[in-house]
Tab-separated table of C-alpha atoms in Angstrom:
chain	number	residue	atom	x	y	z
A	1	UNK	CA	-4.729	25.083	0.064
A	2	UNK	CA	-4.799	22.493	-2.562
A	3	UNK	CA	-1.269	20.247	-3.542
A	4	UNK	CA	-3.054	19.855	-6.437
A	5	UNK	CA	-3.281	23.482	-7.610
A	6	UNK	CA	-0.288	24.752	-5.481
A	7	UNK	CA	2.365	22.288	-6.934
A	8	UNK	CA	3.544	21.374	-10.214
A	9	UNK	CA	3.063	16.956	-10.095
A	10	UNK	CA	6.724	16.483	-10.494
A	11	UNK	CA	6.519	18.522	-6.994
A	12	UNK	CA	4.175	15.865	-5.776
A	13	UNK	CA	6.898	12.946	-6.357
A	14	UNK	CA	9.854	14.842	-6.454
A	15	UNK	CA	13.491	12.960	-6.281
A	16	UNK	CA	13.892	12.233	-3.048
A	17	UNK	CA	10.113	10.149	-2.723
A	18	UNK	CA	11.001	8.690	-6.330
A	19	UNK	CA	14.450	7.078	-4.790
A	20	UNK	CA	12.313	5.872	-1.843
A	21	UNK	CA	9.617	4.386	-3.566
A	22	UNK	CA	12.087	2.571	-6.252
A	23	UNK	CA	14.806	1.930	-3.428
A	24	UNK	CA	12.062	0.805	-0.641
A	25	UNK	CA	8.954	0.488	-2.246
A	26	UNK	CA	7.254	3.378	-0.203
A	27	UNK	CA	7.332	6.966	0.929
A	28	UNK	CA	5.574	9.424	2.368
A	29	UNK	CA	4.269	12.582	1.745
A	30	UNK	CA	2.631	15.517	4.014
A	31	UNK	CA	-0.297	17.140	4.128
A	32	UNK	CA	-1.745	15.235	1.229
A	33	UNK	CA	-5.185	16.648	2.773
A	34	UNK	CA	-5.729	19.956	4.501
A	35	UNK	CA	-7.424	19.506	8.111
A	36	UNK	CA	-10.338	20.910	6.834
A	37	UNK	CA	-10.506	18.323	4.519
A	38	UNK	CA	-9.509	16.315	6.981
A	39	UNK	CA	-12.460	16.365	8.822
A	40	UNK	CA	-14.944	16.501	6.248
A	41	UNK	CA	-13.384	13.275	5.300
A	42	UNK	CA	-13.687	11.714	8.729
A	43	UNK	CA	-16.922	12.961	9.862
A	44	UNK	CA	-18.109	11.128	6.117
A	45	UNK	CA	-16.355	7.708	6.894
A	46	UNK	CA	-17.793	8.008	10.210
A	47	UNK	CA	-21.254	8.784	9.712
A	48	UNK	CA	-21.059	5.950	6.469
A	49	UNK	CA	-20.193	3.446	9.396
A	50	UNK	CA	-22.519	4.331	11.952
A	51	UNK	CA	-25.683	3.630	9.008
A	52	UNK	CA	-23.642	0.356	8.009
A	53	UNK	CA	-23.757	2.379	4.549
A	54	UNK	CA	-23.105	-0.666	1.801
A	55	UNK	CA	-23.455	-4.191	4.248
A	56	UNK	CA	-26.208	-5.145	1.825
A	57	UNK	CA	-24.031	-4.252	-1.443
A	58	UNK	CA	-21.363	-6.279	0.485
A	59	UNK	CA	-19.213	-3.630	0.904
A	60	UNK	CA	-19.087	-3.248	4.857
A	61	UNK	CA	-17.339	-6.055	6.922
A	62	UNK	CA	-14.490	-6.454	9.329
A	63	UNK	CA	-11.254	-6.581	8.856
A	64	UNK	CA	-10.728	-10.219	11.481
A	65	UNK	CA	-14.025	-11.386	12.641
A	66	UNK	CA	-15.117	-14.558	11.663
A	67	UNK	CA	-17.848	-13.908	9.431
A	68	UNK	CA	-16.881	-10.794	8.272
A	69	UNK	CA	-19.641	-8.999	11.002
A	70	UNK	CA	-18.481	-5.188	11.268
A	71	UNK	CA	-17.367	-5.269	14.926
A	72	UNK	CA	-13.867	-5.758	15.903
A	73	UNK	CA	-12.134	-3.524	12.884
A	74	UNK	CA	-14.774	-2.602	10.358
A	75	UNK	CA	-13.682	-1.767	6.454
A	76	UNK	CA	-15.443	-0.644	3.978
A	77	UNK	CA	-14.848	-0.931	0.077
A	78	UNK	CA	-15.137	1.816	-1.801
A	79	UNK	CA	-16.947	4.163	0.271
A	80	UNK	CA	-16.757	7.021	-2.247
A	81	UNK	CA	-20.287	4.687	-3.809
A	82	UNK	CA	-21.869	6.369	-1.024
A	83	UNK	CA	-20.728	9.773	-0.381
A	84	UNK	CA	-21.108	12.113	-3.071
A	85	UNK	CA	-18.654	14.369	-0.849
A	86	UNK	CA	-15.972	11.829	-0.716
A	87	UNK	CA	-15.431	12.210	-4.642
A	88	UNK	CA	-15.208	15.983	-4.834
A	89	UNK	CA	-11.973	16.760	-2.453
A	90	UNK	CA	-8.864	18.273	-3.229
A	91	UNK	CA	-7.459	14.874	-1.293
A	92	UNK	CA	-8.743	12.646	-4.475
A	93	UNK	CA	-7.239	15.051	-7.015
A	94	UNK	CA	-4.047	14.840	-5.206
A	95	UNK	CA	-3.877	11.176	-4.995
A	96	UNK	CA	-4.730	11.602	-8.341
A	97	UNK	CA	-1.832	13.266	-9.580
A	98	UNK	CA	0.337	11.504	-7.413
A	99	UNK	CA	-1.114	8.018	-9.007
A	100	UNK	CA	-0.381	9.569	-12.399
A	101	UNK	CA	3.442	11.290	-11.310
A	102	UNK	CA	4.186	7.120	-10.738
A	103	UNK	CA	2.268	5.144	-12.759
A	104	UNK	CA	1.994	7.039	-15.820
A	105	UNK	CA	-0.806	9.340	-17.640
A	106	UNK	CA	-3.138	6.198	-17.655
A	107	UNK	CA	-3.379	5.154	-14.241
A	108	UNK	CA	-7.067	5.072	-12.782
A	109	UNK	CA	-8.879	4.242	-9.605
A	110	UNK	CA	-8.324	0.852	-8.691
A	111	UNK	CA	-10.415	0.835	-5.613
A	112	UNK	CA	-10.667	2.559	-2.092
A	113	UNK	CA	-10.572	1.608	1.013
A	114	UNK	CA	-11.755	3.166	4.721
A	115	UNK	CA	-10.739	0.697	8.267
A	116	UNK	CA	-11.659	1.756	11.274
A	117	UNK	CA	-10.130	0.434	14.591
A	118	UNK	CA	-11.266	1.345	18.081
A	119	UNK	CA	-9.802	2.582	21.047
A	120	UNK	CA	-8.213	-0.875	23.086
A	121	UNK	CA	-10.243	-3.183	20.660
A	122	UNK	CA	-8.900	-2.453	16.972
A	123	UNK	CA	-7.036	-5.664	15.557
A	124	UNK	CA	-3.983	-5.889	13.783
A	125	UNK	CA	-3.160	-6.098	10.547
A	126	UNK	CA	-1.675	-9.129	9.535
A	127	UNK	CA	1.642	-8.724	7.516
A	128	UNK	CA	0.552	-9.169	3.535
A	129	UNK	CA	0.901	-8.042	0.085
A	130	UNK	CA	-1.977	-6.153	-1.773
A	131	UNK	CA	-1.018	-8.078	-4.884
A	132	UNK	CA	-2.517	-11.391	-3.206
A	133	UNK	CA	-5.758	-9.863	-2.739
A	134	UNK	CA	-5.994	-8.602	-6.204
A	135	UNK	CA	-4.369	-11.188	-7.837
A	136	UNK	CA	-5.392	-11.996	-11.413
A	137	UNK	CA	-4.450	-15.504	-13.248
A	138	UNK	CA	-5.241	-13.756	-16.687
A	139	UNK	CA	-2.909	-10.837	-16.063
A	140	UNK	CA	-1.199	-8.349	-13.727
A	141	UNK	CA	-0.527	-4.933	-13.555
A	142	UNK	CA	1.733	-1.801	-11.571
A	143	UNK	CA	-0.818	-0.934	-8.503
A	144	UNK	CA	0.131	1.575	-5.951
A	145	UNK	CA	-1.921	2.423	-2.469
A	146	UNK	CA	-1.961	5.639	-1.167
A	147	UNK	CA	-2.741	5.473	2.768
A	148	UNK	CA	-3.772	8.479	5.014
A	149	UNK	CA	-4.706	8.642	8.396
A	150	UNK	CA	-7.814	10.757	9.773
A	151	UNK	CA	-5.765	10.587	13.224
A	152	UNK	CA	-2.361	11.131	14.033
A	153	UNK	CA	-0.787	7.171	14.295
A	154	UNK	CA	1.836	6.034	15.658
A	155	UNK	CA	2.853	2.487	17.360
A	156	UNK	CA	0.324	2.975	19.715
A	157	UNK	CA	-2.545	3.206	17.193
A	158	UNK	CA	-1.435	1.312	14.112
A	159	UNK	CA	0.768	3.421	12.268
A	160	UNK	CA	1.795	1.222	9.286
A	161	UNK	CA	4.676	-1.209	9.200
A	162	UNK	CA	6.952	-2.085	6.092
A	163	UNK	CA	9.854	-4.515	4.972
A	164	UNK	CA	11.736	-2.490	3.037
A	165	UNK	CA	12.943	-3.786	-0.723
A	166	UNK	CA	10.418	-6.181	0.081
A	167	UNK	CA	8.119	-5.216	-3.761
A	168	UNK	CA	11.358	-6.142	-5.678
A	169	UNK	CA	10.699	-9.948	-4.329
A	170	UNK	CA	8.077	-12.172	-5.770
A	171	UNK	CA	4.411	-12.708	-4.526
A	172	UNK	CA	4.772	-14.775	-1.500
A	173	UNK	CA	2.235	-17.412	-0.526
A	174	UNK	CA	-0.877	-16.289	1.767
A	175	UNK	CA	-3.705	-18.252	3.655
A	176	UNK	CA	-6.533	-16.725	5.963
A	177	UNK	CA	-5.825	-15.862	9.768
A	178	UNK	CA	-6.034	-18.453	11.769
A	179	UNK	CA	-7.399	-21.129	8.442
A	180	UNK	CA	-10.769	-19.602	8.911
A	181	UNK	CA	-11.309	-18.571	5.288
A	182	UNK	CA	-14.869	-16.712	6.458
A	183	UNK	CA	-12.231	-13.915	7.282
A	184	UNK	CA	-11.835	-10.964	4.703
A	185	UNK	CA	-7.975	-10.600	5.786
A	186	UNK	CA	-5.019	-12.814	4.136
A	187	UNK	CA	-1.642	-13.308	5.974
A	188	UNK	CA	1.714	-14.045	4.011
A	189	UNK	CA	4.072	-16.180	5.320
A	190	UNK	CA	6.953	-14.026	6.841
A	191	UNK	CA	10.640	-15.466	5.641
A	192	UNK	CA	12.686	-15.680	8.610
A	193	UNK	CA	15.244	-13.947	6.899
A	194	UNK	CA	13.167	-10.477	6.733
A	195	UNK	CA	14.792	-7.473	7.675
A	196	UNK	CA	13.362	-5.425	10.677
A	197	UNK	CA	10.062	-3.597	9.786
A	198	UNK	CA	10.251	0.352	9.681
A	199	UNK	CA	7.347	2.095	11.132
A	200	UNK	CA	5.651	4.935	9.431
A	201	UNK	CA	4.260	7.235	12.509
A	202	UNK	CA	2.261	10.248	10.513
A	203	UNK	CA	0.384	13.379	11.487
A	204	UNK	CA	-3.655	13.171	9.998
A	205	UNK	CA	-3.471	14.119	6.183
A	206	UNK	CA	-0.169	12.690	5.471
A	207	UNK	CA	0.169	9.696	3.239
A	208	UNK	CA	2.347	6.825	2.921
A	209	UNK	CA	2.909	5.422	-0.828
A	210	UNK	CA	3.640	2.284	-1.461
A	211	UNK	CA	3.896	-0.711	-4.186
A	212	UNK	CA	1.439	-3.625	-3.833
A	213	UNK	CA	4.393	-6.005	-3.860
A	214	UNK	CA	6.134	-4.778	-0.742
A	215	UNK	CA	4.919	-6.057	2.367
A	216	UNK	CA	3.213	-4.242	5.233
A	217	UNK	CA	0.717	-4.734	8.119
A	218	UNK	CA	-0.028	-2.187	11.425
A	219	UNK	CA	-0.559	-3.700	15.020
A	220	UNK	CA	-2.846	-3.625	16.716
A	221	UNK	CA	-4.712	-0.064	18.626
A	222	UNK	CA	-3.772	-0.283	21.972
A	223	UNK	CA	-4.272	3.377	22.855
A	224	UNK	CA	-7.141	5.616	23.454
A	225	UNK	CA	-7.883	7.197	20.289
A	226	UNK	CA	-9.578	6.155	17.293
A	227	UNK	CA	-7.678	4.986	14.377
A	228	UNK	CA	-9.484	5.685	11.244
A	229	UNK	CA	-7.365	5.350	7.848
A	230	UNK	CA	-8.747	5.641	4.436
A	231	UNK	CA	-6.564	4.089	1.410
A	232	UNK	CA	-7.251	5.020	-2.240
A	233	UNK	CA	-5.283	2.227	-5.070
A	234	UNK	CA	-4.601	3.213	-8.442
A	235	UNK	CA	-3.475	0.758	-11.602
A	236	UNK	CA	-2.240	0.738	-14.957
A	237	UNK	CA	-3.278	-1.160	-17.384
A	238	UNK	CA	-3.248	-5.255	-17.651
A	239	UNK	CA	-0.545	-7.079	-19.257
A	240	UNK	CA	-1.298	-10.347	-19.768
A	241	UNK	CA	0.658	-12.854	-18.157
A	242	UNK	CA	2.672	-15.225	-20.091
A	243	UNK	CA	1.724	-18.522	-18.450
A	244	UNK	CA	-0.871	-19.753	-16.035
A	245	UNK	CA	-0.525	-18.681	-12.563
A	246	UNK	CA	-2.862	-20.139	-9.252
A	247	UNK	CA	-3.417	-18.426	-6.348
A	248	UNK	CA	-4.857	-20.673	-3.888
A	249	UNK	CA	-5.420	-18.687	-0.793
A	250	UNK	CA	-8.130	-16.855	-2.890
A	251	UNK	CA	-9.912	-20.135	-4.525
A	252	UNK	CA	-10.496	-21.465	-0.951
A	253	UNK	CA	-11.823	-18.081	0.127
A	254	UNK	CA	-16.090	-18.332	1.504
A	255	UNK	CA	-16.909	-14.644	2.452
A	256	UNK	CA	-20.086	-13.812	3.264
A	257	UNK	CA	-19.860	-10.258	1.948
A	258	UNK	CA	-19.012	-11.620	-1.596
A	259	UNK	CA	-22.223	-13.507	-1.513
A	260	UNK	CA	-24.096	-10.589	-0.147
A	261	UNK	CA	-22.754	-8.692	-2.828
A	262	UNK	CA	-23.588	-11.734	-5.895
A	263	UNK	CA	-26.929	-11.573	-4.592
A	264	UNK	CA	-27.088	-7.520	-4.750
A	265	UNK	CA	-26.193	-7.837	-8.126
A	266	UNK	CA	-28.752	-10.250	-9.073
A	267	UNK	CA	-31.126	-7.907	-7.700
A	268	UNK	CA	-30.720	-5.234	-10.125
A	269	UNK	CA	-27.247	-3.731	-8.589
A	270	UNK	CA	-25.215	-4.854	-12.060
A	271	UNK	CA	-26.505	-1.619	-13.348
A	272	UNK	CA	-25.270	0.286	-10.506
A	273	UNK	CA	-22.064	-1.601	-11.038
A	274	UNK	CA	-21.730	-0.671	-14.418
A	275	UNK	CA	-22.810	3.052	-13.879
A	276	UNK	CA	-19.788	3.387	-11.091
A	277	UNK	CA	-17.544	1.892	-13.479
A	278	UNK	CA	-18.511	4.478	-16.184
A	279	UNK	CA	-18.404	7.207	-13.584
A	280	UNK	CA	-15.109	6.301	-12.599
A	281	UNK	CA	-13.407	6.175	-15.567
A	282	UNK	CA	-12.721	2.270	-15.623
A	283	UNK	CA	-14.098	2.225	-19.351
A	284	UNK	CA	-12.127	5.068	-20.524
A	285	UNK	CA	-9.299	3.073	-21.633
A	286	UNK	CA	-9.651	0.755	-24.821
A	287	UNK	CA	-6.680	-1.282	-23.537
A	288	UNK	CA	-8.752	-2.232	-20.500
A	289	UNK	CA	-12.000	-2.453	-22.139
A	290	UNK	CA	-10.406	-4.898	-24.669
A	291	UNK	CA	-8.322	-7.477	-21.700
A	292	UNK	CA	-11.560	-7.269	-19.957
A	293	UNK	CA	-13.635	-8.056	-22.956
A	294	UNK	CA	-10.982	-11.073	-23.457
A	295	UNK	CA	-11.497	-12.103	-20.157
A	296	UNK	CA	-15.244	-12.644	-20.279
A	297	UNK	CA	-14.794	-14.516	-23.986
A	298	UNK	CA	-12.179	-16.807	-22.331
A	299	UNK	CA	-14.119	-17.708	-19.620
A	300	UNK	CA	-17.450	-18.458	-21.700
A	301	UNK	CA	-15.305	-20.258	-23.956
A	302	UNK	CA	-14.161	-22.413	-20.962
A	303	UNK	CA	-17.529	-23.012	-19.356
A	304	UNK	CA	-18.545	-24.006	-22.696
A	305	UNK	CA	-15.780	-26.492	-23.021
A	306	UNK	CA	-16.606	-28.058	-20.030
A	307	UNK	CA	-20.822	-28.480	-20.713
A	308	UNK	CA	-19.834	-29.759	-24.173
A	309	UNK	CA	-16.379	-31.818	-23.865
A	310	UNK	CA	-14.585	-29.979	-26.199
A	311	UNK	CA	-12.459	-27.012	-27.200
A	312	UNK	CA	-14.161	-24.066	-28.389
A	313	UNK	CA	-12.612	-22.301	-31.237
């Protein structure tokens, strides 16, 4: 049975997870995905992993190696590109609705986001903030991720971790694991005046919401059973920000899926880009069509500056 079609969406987010998520900044939510769906979900993720489905594109890596080689804890961006199946569930039009119960009637896809971590050998997660991976100098906007297990988790396997109240801080500073900025992870810098983490066991198909400010990690999979999680992130729409902002721990960053995926989209993949974009809905907003439209004017404007040794007008 569908949440989607069984419940009204104020059902979806009722009081109770509202107070959490404004209180907190998470909550959870059962059964966001029947088990049926469940395992048509996993078998997908699965199967996309086993034919490295999207290293070229550079959307397959790992979640710690050095390198990004998927082999420790391999994560995939946006897997839906290559499962037709992925986008039809009853588990994306609840997240959906959910997305659109919090954020408002214009929230859209942000990205997804499938990690996989094997029995004994899975790696943490470092402790982090999703707002330092997305993290925009031009502008920011509300982002939520919503997080559901294909296994049941709990601290054996990497259920996830929180610091409550911890989204109503600031962005803290991040760097790369261990300084080696070939890694696809980012670690914050933990205050030593954090509260105690609360962990957020859950049964496969429930979710855990929560704001891209508050701050969150899962150990690492110590037990014998797979841990297999798959994370859609919706947005609203920009606002730009009212001064400049830097964000270091990204500028030093030298993935080699980023250049695997600069060189797929020299190859012809812009159009695919731009088709997925379309498909998605990313374009069906004029408010984000016109920041992003800034954007690229801005930066030609500044790269223009710079060959020619003056402002641009």
């Amino acid at each position: 049975m569908s949440l989607h079609d069984d419940l009204r969406v104020e059902e979806l987010v009722g009081d109770a997870e509202r107070e959490d998520f404004i209180r907190n900044g998470f909550f959870t939510r059962k059964c966001i995905a029947s088990p049926e769906e469940v395992a048509l979900i996993r078998s997908e993720l699965l199967g996309l992993l086993s034919r490295k489905a999207g290293f070229k594109q550079g959307a397959l890596t790992d979640l710690v190696a050095p390198g990004g080689e998927p082999s420790v804890s391999p994560q995939m961006l946006n897997p839906s590109n290559f499962s037709a199946a992925l986008r039809r569930t009853e588990h994306r039009a609840n997240c959906f609705a959910i997305a659109r119960a919090i954020l408002g009637p214009d929230a859209r896809l942000a990205f997804e986001h499938m990690i996989y971590k094997p029995p004994g050998i899975g790696a943490g997660t470092h402790w982090h903030q999703d707002d330092a991976f997305t993290a925009d100098a031009d502008a920011e906007c509300a982002q939520i991720s919503i997080w559901m297990p294909l296994h049941d988790v709990d601290e054996s396997n990497s259920c996830m971790r929180y610091i409550a109240r911890s989204h109503l801080g600031p962005l803290l500073p991040h760097h790369s694991p261990n300084n080696d900025v070939t890694v696809s992870g980012l670690e914050l810098d933990m205050p030593e005046d954090a509260p105690a983490p609360t962990y957020v066991p859950l049964s496969a198909g429930d979710c855990v919401v929560h704001h891209s400010r508050t701050m969150h990690g899962a150990g690492p999979n110590h037990s014998s059973k797979e841990r297999l999680a798959y994370v859609l992130a919706f947005d609203g729409p920009p606002r730009r920000r009212e001064g400049p902002v830097t964000f270091p721990w990204l500028s030093v960053k030298q993935m080699p899926r980023i250049a695997r995926h600069k060189h797929w989209l020299l190859k012809g993949g812009l159009l695919f880009e731009a088709w997925r974009k379309i498909r998605d809905g990313r374009f069906n907003d004029p408010r984000r069509v016109s920041y992003k439209a800034g954007k690229v004017w801005r930066r030609m404007k500044a790269s223009l500056a710079r060959r020619f040794g003056g402002p641009i007008s």
